[in-house]
Coordinates of C-alpha atoms in Angstrom, one line a residue:
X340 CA 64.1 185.3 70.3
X341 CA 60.2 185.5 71.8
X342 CA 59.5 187.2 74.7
X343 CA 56.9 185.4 76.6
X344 CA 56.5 187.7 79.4
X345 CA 55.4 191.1 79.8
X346 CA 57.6 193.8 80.9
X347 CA 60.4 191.6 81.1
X348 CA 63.5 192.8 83.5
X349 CA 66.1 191.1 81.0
X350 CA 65.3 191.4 77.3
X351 CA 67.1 189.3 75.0
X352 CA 68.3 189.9 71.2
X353 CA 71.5 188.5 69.4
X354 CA 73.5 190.6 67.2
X355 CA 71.9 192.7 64.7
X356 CA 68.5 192.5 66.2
X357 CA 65.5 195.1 67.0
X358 CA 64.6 195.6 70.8
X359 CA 61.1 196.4 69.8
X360 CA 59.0 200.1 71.4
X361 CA 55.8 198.3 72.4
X362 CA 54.0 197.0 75.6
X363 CA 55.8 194.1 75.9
X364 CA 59.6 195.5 75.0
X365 CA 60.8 199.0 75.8
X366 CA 58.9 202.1 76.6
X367 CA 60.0 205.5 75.0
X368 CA 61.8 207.1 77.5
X369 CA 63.3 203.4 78.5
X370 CA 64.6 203.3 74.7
X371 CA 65.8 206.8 74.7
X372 CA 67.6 206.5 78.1
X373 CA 69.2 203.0 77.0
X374 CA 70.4 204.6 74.1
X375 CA 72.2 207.3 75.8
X376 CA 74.0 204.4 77.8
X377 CA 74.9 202.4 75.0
X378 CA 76.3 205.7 72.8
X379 CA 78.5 206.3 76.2
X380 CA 79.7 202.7 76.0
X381 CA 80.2 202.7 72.6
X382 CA 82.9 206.1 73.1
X383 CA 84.4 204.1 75.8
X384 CA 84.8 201.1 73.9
X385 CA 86.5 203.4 70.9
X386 CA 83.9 202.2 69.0
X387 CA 81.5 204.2 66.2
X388 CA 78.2 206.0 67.7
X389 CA 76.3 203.0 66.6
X390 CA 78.4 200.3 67.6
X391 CA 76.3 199.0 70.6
X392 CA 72.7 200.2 69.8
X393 CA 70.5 201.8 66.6
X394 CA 67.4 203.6 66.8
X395 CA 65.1 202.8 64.0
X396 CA 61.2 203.1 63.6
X397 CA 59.9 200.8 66.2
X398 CA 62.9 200.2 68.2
X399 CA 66.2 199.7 69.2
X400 CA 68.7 197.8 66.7
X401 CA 71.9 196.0 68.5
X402 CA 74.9 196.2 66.9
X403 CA 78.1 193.9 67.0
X404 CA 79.2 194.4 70.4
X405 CA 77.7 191.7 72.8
X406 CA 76.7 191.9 76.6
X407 CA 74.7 193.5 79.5
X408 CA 73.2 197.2 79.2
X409 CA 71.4 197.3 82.7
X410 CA 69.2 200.2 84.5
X411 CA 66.8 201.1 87.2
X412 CA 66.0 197.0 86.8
X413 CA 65.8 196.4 83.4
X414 CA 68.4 194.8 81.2
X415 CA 69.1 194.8 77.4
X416 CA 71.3 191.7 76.8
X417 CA 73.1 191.1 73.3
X418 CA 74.2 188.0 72.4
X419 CA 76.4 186.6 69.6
X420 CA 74.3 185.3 66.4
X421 CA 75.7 181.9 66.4
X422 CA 73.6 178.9 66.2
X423 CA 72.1 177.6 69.3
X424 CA 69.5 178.8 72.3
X425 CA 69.8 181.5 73.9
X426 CA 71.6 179.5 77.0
X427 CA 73.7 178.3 74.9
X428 CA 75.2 181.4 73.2
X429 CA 75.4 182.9 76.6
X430 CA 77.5 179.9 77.5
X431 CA 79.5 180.4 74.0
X432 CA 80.1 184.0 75.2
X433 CA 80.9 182.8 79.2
X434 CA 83.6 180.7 77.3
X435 CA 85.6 183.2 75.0
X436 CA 85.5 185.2 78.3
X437 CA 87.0 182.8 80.0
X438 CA 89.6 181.7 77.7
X439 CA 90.8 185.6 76.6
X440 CA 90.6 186.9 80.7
X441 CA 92.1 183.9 82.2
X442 CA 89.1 183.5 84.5
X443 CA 89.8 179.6 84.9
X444 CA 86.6 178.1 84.6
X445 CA 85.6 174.8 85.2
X446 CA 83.3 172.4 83.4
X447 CA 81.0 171.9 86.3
X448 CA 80.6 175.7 86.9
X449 CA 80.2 176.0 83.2
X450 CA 77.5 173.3 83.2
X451 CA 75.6 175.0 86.4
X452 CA 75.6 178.4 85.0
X453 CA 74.1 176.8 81.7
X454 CA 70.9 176.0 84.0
X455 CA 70.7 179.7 85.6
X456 CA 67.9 181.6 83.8
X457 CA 70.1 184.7 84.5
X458 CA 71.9 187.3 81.8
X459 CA 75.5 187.3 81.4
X460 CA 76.3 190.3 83.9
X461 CA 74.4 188.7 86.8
X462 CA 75.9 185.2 86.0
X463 CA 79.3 186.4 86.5
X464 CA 78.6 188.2 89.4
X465 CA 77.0 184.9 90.9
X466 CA 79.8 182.8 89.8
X467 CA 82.1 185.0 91.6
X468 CA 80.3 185.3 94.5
X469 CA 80.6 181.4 94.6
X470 CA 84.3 180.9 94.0
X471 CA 84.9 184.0 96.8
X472 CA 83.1 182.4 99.1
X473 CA 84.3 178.8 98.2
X474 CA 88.3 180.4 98.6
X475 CA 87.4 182.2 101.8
X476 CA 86.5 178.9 104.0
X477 CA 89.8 178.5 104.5
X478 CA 90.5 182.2 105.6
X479 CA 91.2 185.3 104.1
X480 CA 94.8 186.2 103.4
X481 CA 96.8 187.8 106.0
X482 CA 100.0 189.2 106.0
X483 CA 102.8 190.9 108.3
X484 CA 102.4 194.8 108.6
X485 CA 105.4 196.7 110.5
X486 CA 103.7 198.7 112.9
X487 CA 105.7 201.4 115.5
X488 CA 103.8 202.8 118.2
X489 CA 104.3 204.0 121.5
X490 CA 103.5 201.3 124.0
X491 CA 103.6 201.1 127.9
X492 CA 105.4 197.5 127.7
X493 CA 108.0 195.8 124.8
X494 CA 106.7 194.5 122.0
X495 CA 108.9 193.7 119.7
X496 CA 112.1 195.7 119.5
X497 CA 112.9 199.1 120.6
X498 CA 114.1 201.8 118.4
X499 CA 116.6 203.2 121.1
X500 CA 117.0 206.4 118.5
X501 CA 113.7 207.5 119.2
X502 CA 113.0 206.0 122.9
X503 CA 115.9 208.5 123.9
X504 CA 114.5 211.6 122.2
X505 CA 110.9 211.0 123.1
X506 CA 111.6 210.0 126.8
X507 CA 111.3 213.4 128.4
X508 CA 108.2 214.1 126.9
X509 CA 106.8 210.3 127.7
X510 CA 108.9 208.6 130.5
X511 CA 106.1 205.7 130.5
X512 CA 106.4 205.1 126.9
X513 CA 108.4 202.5 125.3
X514 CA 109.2 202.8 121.3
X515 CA 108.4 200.1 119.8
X516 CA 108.7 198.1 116.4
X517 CA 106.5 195.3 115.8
X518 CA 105.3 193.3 113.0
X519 CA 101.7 191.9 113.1
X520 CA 99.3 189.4 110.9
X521 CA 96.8 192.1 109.5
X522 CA 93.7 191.3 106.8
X523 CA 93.9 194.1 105.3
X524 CA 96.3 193.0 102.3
X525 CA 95.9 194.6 98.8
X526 CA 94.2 191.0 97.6
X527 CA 91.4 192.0 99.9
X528 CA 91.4 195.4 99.5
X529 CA 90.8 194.6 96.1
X530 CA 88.4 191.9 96.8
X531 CA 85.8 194.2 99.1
X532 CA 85.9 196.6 96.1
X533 CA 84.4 194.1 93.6
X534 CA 82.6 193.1 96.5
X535 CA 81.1 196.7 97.5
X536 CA 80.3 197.2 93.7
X537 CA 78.2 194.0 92.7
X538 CA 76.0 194.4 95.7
X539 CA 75.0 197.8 93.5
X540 CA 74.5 195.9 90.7
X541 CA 73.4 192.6 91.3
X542 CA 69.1 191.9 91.2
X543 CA 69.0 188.2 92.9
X544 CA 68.2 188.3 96.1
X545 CA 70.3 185.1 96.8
X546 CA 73.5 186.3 95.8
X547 CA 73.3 189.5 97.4
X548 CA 72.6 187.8 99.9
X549 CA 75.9 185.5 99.7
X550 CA 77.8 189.2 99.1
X551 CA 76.6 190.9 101.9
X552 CA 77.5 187.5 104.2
X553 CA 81.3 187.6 102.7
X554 CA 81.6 191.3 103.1
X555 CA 80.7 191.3 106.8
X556 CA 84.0 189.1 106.7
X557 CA 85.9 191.9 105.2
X558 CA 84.8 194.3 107.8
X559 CA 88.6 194.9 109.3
X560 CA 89.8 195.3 105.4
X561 CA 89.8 198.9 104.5
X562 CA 88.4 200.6 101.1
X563 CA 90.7 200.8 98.1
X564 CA 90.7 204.5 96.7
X565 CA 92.6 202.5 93.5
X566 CA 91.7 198.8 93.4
X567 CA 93.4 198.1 90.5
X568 CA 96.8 199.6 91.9
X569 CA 97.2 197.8 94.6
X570 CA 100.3 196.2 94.7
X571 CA 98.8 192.2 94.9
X572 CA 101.5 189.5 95.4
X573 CA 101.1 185.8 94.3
X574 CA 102.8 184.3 96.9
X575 CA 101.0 181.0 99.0
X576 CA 99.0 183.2 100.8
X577 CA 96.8 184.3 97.9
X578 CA 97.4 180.7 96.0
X579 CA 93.2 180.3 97.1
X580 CA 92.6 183.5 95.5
X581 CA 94.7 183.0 92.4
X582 CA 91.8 182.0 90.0
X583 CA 89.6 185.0 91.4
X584 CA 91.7 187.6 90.7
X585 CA 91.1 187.9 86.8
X586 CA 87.0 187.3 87.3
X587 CA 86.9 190.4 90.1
X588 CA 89.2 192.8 87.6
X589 CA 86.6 191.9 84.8
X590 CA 83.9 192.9 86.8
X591 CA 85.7 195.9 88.8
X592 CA 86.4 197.7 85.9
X593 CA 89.0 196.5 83.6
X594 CA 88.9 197.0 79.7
X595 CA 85.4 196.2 78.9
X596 CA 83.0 197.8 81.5
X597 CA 81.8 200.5 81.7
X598 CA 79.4 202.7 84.3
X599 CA 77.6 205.6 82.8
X600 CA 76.8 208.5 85.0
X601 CA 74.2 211.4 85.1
X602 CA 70.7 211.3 83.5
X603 CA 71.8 207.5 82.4
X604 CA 72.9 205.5 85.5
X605 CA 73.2 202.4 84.7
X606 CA 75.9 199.5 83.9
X607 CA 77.2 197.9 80.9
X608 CA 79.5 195.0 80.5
X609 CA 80.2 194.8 76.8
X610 CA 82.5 192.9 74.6
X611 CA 82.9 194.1 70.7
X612 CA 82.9 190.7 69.6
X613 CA 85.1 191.6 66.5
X614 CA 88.3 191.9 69.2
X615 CA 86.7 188.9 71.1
X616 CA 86.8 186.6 68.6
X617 CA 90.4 187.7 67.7
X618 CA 91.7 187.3 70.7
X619 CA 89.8 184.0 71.4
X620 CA 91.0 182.4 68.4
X621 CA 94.6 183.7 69.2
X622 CA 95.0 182.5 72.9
X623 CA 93.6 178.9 71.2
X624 CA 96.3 178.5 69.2
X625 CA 98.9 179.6 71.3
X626 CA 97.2 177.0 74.3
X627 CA 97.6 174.4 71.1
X628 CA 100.7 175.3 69.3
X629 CA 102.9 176.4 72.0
X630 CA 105.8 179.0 71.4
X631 CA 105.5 179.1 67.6
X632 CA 102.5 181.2 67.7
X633 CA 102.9 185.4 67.2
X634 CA 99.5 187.4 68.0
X635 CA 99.8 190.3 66.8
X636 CA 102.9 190.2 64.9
X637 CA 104.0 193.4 64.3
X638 CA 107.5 192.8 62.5
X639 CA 106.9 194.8 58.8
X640 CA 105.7 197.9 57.3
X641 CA 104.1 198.3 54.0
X642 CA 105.5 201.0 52.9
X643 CA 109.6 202.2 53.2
X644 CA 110.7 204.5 55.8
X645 CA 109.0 202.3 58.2
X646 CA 105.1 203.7 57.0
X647 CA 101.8 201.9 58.0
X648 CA 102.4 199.1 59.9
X649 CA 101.2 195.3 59.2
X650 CA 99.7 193.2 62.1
X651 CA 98.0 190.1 60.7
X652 CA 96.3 188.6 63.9
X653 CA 98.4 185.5 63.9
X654 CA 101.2 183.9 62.8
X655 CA 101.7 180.3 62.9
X656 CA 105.7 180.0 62.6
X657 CA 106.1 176.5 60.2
X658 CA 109.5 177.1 58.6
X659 CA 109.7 177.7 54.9
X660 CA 105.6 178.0 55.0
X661 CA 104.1 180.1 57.6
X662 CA 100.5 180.9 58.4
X663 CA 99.5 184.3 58.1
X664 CA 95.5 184.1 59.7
X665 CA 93.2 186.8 60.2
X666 CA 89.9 186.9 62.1
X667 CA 87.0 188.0 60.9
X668 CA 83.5 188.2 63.2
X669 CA 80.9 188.4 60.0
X670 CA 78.5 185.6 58.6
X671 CA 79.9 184.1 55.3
X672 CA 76.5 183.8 52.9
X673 CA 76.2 180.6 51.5
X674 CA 73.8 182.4 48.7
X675 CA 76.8 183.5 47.2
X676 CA 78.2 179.9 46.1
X677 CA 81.5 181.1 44.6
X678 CA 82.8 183.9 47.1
X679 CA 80.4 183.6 50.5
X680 CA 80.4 187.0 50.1
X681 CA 83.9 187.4 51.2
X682 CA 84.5 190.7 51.4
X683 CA 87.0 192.4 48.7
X684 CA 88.7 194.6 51.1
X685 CA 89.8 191.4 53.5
X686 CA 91.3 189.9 50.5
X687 CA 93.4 192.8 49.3
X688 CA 94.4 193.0 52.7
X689 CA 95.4 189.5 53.1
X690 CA 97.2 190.0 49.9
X691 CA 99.3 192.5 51.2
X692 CA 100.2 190.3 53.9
X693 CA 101.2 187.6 51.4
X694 CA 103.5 190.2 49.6
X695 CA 105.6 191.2 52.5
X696 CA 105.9 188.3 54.0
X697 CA 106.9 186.1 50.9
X698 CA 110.8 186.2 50.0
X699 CA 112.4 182.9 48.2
X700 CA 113.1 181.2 50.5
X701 CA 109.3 181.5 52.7
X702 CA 106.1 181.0 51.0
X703 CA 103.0 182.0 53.5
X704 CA 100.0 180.6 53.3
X705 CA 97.0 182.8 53.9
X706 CA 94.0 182.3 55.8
X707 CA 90.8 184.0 56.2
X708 CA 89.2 182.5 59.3
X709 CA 85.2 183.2 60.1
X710 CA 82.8 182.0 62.6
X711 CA 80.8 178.7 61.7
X712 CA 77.0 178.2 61.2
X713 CA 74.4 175.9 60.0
X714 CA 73.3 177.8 57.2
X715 CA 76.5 177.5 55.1
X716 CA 75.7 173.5 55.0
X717 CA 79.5 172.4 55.1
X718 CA 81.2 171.0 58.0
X719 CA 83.7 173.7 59.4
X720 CA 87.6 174.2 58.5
X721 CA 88.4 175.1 55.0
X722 CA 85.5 175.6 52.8
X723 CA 87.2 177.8 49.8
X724 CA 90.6 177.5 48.5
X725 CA 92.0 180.0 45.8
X726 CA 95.2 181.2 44.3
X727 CA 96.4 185.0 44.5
X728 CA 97.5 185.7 41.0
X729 CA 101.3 186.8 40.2
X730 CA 102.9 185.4 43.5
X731 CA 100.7 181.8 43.5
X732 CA 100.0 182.0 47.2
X733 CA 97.7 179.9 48.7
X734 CA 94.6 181.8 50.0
X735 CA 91.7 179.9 52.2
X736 CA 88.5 180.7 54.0
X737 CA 87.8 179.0 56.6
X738 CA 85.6 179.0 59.4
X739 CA 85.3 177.6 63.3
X740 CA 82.4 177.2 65.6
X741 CA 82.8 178.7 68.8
X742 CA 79.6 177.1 70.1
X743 CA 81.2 174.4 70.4
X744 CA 83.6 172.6 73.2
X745 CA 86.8 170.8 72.4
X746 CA 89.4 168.9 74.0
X747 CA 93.1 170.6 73.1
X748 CA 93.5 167.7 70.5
X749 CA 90.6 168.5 69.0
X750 CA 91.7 172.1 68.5
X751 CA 95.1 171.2 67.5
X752 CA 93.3 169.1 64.7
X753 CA 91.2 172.3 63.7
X754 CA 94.2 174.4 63.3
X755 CA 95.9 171.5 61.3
X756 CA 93.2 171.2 59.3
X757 CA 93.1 175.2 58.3
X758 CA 96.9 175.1 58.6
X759 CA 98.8 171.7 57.8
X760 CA 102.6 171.6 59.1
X761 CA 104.5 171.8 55.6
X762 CA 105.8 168.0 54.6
X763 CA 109.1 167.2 55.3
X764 CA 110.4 167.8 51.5
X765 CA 109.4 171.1 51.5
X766 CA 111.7 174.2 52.0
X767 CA 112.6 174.8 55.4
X768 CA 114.2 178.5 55.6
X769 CA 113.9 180.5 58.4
X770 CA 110.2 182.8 58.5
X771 CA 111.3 186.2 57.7
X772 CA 110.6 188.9 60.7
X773 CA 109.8 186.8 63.5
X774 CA 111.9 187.6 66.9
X775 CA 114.0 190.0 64.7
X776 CA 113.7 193.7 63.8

């Protein structure tokens, strides 16, 4: 991706890419000082040293965690080698997000943050400056607080307990308990927070703009020493809030972000897209599939006495023939005609899965399942279909593009196509492990 511009605030690189030392890209002490942020996010994200940035001669090499790496106004964005623009992977990226955090997106905020010539941190901190504002027209939420205080008329009721016992210090004074509408809810408690902590972060003058406006209306909610335990109800009051509430724990804190400290302040909203992927894939099929989907299925060991675990990432629950399916966030090389350079250890460990799954009455079908691109030359679903020798299983590699956008039919199609129902004459036993100990 060419950099037209000198000194660029945003620099932009997909995965696997150099952010280059030179006049146009980073300075020395710029590269040294990003690389101290991204080794800090890396240990946060229990990820390897190396798992954000590289340093090589003549730069900085990105790894496979995608995102924002942001300080003293520049930014080092990563985004995921798919095929596309750069807008357009962003947008890829904006959508797994979405999907995997619940954040409830719609088409036409997706379609105006495609025309934004922002990176990812600052577009989600626009977007949710827009839907805040957009919920808060009709009010912020406001809820009764019990209040008791000594007052020189009745409000309320009064406690007769403590009127008796405090009236010969304050003959005047009535003892009251009162309940009374009050702003300052945990929902906007946490709100403010996120609030307080993008007007740190974000550059555009307009939406700091639109944040400082909507935190003037928070001025009678007080600070959260713990925004993310405060004890928010979903009740009608917060129903204007509702789709809010997963974008401003995204970009509070949450999982993913992280904020470095000392010699490198900065921020960094990262996403190893190995999980991402995972999980994106997952909460698809689940959406599509309904109730016969298991993410994560943790039902058998390898080994007796209940030694090292098995989680294949998802199980598609057809009776007699389930689907055992594991991501995978590498390219397939189409060089490699026979294999696409599949990588031995993923099919020993999909072999595995075929073993202890498989009993007579259950044969699994196994599936390897890959991001798409152009370079492989063959339409996406299934583009290799083998045999594991001794047990017969079926084995596939298959692959999806996340660049694209599809309807829910046209997902549950995908998912057919990598993992047909079984025909009605087929077995139809009960899958082994699932729901059961």
């Amino acid at each position: 991706m060419n950099q037209t511009a000198s000194r660029q605030s945003v620099l932009i690189r997909r995965e696997w890419d150099v952010f280059p030392i030179s006049g146009n890209g980073l300075r020395h002490h710029e590269a040294e000082a990003f690389l101290r942020s991204a080794e800090r996010a890396a240990k946060d994200l229990r990820r390897g040293q190396g798992a954000v940035l590289n340093r090589i001669a003549g730069g900085l090499k990105a790894g496979q965690v995608c995102g924002v790496l942001s300080r003293q106004g520049r930014s080092l964005e990563i985004l995921p080698k798919i095929d596309g623009t750069g807008s357009e992977s962003r947008l890829a990226l904006i959508r797994m997000l979405s999907v995997v955090n619940d954040l409830r997106i719609s088409d036409g905020e997706l379609a105006h943050l495609q025309t934004q010539r922002r990176d990812l941190l600052e577009l989600l901190v626009m977007l949710f400056a827009r839907k805040l504002a957009k919920a808060m027209k009709g009010g912020l939420q406001r809820q009764y607080k019990r209040h008791v205080d000594d007052l020189p008329y009745v409000r309320g009721t009064i406690n007769i307990g403590q009127q008796l016992a405090k009236r010969p210090v304050a003959p005047t004074k009535l003892f009251c308990e009162f309940d009374e509408l009050s702003e300052n809810t945990p929902l906007n408690r946490l709100l403010k927070a996120v609030v307080l902590r993008l007007l740190g972060i974000s550059r555009s003058s307009e939406t700091q703009r639109r944040l400082q406006i909507i935190l003037d209306v928070f001025r009678d909610v007080g600070r959260s020493r713990n925004p993310f335990a405060e004890p928010i109800q979903f009740d009608r009051s917060a129903a204007a809030f509702a789709d809010i509430i997963p974008l401003a724990r995204l970009l509070l804190g949450g999982h993913w972000q992280n904020t470095t400290s000392g010699d490198t302040t900065g921020t960094a909203l990262l996403f190893p897209m190995n999980d991402l992927f995972e999980r994106y894939v997952a909460r698809r099929a689940r959406q599509t599939l309904g109730s016969g989907v298991y993410i994560q299925h943790a039902q058998h060991h390898a080994l007796s006495d209940k030694l090292f675990r098995m989680i294949p990432d998802i199980v598609i629950d057809y009776k007699g023939e389930p689907v055992i399916i594991d991501t995978k966030w590498k390219r397939l090389n189409p060089a490699d005609k026979k294999r696409l350079a599949v990588a031995q250890s993923d099919i020993y460990q999909m072999m595995a899965y075929g073993h202890r799954y498989a009993t007579c009455e259950s044969r699994p079908r196994l599936v390897l399942l890959y991001p798409h691109h152009e370079a492989l030359r063959e339409p996406e679903g299934v583009l290799r279909q083998w045999t594991v020798k001794g047990s017969g299983l079926p084995l596939a590699i298959a692959t999806v593009d996340i660049s694209k956008r599809r309807a829910p039919e046209q997902w549950r199609d995908l998912f057919e196509q990598i993992g047909p129902r079984p025909t009605p004459a087929q077995p139809t036993g009960e899958m082994p492990g699932v729901g059961h100990s």
